[in-house]
Coordinates of C-alpha atoms and ligand atoms in Angstrom, one line a residue:
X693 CA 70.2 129.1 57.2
X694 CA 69.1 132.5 56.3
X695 CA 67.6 133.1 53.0
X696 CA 68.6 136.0 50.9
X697 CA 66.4 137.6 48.1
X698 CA 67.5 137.7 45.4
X699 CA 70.5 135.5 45.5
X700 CA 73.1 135.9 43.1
X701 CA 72.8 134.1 39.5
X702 CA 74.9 130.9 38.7
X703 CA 76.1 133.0 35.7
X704 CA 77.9 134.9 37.8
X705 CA 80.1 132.0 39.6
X706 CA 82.4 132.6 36.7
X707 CA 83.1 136.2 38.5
X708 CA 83.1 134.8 41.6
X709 CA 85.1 132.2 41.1
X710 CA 87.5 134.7 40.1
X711 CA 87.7 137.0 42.3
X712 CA 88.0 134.2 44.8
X713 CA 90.8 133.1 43.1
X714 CA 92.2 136.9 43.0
X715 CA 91.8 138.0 46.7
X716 CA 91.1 134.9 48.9
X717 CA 88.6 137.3 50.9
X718 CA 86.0 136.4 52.9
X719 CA 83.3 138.5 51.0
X720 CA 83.9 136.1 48.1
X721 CA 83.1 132.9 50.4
X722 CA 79.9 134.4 51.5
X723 CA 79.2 135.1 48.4
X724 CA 79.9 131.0 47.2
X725 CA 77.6 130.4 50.0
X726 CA 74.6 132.5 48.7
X727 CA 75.2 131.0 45.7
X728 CA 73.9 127.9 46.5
X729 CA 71.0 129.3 47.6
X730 CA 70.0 130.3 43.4
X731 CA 71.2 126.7 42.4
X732 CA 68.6 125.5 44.4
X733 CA 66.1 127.7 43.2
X734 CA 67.1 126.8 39.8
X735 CA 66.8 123.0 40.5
X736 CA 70.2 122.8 39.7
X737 CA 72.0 119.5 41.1
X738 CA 75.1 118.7 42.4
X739 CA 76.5 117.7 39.1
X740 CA 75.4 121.1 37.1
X741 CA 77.3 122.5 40.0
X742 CA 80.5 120.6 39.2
X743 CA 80.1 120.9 35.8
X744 CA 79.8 125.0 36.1
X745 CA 82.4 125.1 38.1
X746 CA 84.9 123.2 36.3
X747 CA 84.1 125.8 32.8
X748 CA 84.5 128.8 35.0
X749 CA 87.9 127.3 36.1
X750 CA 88.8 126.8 32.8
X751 CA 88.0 130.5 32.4
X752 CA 89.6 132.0 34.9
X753 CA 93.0 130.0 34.1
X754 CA 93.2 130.9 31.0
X755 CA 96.4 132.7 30.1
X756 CA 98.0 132.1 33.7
X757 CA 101.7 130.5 34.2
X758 CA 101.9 126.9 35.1
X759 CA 102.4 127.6 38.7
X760 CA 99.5 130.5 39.1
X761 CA 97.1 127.3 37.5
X762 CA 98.1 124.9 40.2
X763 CA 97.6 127.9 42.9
X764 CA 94.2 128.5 41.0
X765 CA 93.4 124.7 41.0
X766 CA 93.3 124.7 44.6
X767 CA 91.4 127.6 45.5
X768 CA 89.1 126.8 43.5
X769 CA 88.1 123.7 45.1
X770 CA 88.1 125.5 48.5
X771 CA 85.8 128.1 46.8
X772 CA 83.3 124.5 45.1
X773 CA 83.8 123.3 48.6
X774 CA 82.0 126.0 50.4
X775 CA 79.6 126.0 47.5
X776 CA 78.7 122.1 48.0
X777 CA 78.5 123.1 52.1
X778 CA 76.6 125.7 52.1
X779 CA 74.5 123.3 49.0
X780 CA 74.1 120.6 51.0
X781 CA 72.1 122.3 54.1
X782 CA 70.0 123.6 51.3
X783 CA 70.0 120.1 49.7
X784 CA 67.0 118.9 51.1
X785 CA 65.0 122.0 50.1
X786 CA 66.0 120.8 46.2
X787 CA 64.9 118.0 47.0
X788 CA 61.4 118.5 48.1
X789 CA 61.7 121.0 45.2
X790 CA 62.0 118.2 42.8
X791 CA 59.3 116.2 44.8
X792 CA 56.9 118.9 44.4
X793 CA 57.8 119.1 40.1
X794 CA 57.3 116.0 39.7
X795 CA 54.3 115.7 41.6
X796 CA 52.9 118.4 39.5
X797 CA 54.3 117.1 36.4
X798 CA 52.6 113.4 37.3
X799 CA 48.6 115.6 38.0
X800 CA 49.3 117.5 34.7
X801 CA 49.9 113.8 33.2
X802 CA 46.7 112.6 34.8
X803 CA 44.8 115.9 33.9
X804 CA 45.5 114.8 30.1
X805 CA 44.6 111.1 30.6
X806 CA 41.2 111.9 32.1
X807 CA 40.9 114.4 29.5
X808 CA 41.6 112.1 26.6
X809 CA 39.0 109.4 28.2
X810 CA 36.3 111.7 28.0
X811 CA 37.2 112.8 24.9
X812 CA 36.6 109.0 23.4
X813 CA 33.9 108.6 26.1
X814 CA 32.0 111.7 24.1
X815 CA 32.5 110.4 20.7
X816 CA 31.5 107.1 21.6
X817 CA 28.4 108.7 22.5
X818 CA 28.0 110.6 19.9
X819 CA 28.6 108.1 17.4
X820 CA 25.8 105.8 19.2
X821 CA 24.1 108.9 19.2
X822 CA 24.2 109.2 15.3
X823 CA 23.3 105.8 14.7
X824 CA 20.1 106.4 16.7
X825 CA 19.5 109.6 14.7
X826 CA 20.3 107.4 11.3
X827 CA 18.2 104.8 12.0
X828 CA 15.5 106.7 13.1
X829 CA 15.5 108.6 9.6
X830 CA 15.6 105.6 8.0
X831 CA 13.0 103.9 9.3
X832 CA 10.5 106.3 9.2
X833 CA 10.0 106.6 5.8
X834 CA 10.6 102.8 5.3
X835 CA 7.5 102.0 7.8
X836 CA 5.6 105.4 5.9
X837 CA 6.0 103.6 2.5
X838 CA 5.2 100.1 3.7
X839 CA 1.8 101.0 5.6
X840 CA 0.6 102.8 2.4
X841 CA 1.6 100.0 0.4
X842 CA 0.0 96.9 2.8
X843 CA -3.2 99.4 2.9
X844 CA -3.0 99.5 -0.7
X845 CA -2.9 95.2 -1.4
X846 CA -5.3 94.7 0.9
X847 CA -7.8 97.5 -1.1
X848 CA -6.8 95.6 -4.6
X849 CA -8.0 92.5 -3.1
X850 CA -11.1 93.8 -2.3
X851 CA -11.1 95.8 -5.4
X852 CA -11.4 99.2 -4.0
X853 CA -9.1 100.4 -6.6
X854 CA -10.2 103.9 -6.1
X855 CA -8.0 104.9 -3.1
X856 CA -4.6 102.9 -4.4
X857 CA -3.8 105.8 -6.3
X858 CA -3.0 108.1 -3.0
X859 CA -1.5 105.4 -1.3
X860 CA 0.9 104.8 -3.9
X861 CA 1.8 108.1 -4.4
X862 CA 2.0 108.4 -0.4
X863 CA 4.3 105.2 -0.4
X864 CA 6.3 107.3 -3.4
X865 CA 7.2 110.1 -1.9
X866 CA 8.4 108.4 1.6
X867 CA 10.5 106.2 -0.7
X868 CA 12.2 109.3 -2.9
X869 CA 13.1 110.5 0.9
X870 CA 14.3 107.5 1.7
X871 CA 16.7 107.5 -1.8
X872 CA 17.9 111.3 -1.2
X873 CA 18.9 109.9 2.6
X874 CA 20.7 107.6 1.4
X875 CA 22.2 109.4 -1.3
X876 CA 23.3 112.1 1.9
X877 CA 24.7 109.7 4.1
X878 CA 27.1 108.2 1.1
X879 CA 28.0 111.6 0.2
X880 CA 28.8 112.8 4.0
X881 CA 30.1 109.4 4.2
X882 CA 33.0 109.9 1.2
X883 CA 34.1 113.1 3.6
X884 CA 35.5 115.0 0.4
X885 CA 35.2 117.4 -2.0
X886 CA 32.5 116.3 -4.5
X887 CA 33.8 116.2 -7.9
X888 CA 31.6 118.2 -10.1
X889 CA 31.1 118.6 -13.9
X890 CA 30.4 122.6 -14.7
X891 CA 28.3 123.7 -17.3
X892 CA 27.8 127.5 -17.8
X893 CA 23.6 127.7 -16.8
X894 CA 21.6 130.5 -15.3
X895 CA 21.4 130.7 -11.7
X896 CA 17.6 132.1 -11.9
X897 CA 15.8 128.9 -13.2
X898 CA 17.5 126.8 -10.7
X899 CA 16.4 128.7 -7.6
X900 CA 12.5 129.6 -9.2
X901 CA 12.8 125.3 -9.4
X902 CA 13.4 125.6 -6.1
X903 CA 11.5 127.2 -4.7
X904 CA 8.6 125.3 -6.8
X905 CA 9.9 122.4 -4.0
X906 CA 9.0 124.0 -0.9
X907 CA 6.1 126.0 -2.0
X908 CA 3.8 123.2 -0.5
X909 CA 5.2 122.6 2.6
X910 CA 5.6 126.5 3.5
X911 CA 1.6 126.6 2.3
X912 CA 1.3 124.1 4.8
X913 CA 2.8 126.1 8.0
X914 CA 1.1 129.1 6.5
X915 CA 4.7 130.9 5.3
X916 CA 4.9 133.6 3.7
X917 CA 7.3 132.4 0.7
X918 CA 8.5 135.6 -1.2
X919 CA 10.3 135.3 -4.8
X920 CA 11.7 138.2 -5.5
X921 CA 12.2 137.0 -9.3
X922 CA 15.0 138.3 -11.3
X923 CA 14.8 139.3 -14.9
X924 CA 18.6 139.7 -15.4
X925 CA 20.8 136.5 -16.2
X926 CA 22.0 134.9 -13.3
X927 CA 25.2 133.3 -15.2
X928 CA 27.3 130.7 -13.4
X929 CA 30.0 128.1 -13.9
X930 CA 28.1 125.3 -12.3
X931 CA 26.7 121.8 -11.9
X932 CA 22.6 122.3 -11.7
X933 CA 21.6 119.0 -10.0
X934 CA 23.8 120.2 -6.9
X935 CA 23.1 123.7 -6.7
X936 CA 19.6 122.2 -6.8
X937 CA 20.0 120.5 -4.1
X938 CA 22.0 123.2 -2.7
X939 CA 19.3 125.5 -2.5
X940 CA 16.4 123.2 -2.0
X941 CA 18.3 122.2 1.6
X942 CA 18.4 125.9 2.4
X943 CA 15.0 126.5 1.5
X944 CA 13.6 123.5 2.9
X945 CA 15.7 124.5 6.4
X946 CA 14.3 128.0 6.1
X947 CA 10.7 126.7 6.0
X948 CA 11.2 123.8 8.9
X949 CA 13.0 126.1 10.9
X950 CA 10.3 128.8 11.0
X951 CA 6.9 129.2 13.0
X952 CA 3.9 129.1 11.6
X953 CA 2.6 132.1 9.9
X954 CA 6.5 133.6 9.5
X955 CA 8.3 134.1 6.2
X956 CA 11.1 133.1 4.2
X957 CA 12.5 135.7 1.1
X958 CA 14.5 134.3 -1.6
X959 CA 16.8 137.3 -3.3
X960 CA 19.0 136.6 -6.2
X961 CA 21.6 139.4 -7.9
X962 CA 25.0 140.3 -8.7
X963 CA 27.6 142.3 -9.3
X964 CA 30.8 142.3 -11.9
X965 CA 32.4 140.0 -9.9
X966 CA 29.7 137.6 -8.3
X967 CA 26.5 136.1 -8.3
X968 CA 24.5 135.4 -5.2
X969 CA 21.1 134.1 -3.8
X970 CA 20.2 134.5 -0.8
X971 CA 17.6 132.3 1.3
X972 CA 16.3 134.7 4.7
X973 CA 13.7 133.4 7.4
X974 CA 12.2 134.7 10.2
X975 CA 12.8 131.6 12.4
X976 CA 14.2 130.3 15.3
X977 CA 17.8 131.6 14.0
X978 CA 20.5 130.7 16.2
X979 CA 23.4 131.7 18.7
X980 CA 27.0 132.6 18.1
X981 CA 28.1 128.7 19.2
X982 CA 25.2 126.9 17.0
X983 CA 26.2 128.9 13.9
X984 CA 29.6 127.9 13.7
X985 CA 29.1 124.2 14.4
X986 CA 26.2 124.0 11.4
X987 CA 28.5 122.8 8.2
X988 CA 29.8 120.0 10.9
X989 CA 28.5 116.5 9.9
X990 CA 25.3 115.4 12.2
X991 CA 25.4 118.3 14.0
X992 CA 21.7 119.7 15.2
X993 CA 21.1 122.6 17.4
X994 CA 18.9 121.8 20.8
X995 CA 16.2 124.0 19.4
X996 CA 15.9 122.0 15.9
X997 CA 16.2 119.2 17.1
X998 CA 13.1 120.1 19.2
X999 CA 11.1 121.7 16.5
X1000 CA 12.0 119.1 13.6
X1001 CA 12.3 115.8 14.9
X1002 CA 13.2 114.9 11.2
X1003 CA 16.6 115.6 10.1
X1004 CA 20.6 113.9 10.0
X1005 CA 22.3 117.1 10.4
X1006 CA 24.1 116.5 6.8
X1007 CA 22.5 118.8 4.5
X1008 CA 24.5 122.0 5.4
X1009 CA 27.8 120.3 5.3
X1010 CA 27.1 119.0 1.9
X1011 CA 25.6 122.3 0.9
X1012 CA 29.3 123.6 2.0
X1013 CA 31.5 121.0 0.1
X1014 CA 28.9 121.8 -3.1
X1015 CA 29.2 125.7 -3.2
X1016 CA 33.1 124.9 -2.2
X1017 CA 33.3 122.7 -5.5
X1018 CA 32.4 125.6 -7.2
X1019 CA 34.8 128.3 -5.9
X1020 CA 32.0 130.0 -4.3
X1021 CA 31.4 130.4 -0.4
X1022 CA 28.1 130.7 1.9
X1023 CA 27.7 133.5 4.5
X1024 CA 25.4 133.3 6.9
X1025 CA 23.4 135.3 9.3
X1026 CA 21.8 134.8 12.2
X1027 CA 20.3 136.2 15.2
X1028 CA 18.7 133.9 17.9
X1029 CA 14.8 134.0 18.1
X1030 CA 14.7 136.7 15.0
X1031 CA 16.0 134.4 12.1
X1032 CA 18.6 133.6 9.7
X1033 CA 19.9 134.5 5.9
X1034 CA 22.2 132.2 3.9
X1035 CA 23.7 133.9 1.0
X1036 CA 25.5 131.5 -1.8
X1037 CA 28.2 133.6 -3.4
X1038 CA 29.3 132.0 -6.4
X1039 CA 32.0 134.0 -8.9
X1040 CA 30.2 135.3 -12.1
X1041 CA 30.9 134.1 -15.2
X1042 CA 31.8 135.6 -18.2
X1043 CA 28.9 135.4 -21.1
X1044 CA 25.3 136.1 -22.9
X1045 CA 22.2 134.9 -21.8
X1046 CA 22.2 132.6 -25.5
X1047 CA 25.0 130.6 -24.4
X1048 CA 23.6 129.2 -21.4
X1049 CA 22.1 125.9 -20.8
X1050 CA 19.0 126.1 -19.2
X1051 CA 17.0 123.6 -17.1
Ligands
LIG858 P1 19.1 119.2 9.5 O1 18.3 120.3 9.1 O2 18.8 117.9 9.0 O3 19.3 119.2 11.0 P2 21.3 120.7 8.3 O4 22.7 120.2 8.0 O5 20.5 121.1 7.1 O6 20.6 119.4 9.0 O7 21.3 121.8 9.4 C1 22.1 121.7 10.5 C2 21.6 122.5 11.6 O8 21.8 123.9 11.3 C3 20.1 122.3 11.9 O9 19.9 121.2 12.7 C4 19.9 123.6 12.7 O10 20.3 123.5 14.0 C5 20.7 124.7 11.9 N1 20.0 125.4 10.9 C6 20.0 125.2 9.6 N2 19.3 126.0 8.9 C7 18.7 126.8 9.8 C8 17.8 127.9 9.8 N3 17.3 128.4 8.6 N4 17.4 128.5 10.9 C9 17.9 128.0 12.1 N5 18.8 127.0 12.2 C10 19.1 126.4 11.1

């Protein structure tokens, strides 16, 4: 059967149908030939056929005397007839037609499935990936603080009280990490907003504290640390135990995330509007696709994870939910292999230096 391109339309069986009806020419039957040829290409079956023919009837009788309907009536079904003839040479093509959708339809099905088993095949494997990473961090400082301690018994025995003090304070300090991991993981764990009481403080004392924090471990990598100090009030509705800890994460990122010998530049200021501080390293920075995954839970870049074995990948997504507590925002910038700047906004508030608690 030839094929014609472009075939007519099934809206315009109505017409045909019609004229059909009107003339009894051949044209019009050649034309309810080709037509089959676009229900086909439609994917339209046997019964849409019947079904559009038997509205366009009702169409093209509308109005006409009794007998001029039961002339009509027939014709049509000559003009369905050579539809359904000329249909059913093509039928097998609409078949195969609806072999092939469904085909399709069934690899777009199994496209998804394999797609939604990797999906729970990656975050199975991530989530074995984080308990690692958790248990890791935990232990580390637990088997930190119980060396120094079994050190230290065994020196009291033999009365060498002289180097227990060291030991102690070694065995302290791996314990108070141990206490703020834990206090990270039931925070990231609770997967909200923090619910924070505000006081109206100064932003200023809060990141010179600090930066008092990292001071030793940037002397220790030989960073530059540079205060630029701020005379004016910083003042803020805010809770200072958080931003605290706010700004001691970004610091203490800023100064594990840089080479030796590099700096890190702590800015503070404002405007009528806002107050900000901003934390800028010359570090290992990071790419387009690291920076926007960073205020995710356990996420680590490649090149942290590499430089700082240390580390849950929490303390930027609580810094986020912090500075989101208090209506402010953190921008940051990066640049791979140059460094990065995080800038807390937070909005200003209204008042003299007098009224504000400081800590
Ligand atoms: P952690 O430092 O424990 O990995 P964070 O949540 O503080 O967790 O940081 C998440 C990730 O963001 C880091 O692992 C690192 O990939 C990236 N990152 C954070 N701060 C910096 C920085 N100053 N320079 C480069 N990358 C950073």
């Amino acid at each position: 059967m030839p094929y014609y391109e472009g075939a007519p339309s099934p809206d315009t069986y109505p017409s045909m149908l019609s004229q059909y009806v009107r003339e009894h020419n051949e044209n019009a039957l050649y034309h309810a030939s080709i037509l089959s040829q676009s229900f086909v290409e439609r994917g339209l079956g046997p019964d849409d056929i019947v079904a559009i023919h038997f509205e366009a009837l009702e169409q093209v009788m509308k109005g006409a005397s009794n007998r001029d309907q039961a002339r009509a009536i027939a014709d049509a079904h000559q003009f369905l007839l050579e539809v359904m003839i000329a249909y059913g040479v093509r039928f097998k093509e609409y078949l195969e037609l609806k072999m092939r959708e469904s085909i399709h339809e069934a690899e777009l099905r199994a496209n998804a499935d394999r797609q939604l088993a990797l999906e729970a095949q990656q975050a199975e494997q991530q989530k074995s990936e984080i308990m690692a990473m958790i248990s890791h961090e935990l232990r580390t400082p637990l088997t930190a603080a119980k060396g120094n301690i079994d050190v230290a018994i065994t020196l009291i025995r033999r009365g060498q009280m002289e180097r227990v003090g060291p030991l102690l304070g070694n065995a302290q300090q791996a314990l108070e990490r141990l206490s703020r991991l834990t206090t990270d993981l039931v925070e990231a764990s609770r997967g909200e907003r923090p619910m924070l009481s505000l006081t109206t403080l100064n932003l200023t004392p809060i990141v010179e504290q600090a930066c008092r924090w990292v001071h030793a471990a940037a002397a220790s990598k030989n960073i530059n640390l540079v205060v630029e100090s701020h005379t004016e009030a910083l003042p803020v509705r805010a809770n200072a135990d958080a931003l605290l800890s706010t700004l001691g994460n970004l610091l203490s990122n800023a100064v594990r995330y840089t080479p030796n010998g590099g700096g890190v530049t702590v800015r503070s200021g404002h405007d009528d509007q806002q107050v900000w501080v901003e934390v800028r390293d010359t570090g290992i920075g990071m790419s387009e696709e690291e920076r926007e995954r960073i205020f995710e839970r356990f996420y680590r870049s490649p090149q942290a994870r590499t430089m700082d074995g240390r580390g849950l990948g929490l303390g930027l997504a609580l810094a986020h939910d912090m500075v989101l507590a208090h209506e402010g925002q953190i921008v940051v910038e990066s640049e791979l292999g140059k460094g990065s700047s995080f800038r807390i906004v937070l909005p200003r508030e209204a008042t003299t230096a007098t009224e504000m608690v400081l800590i």
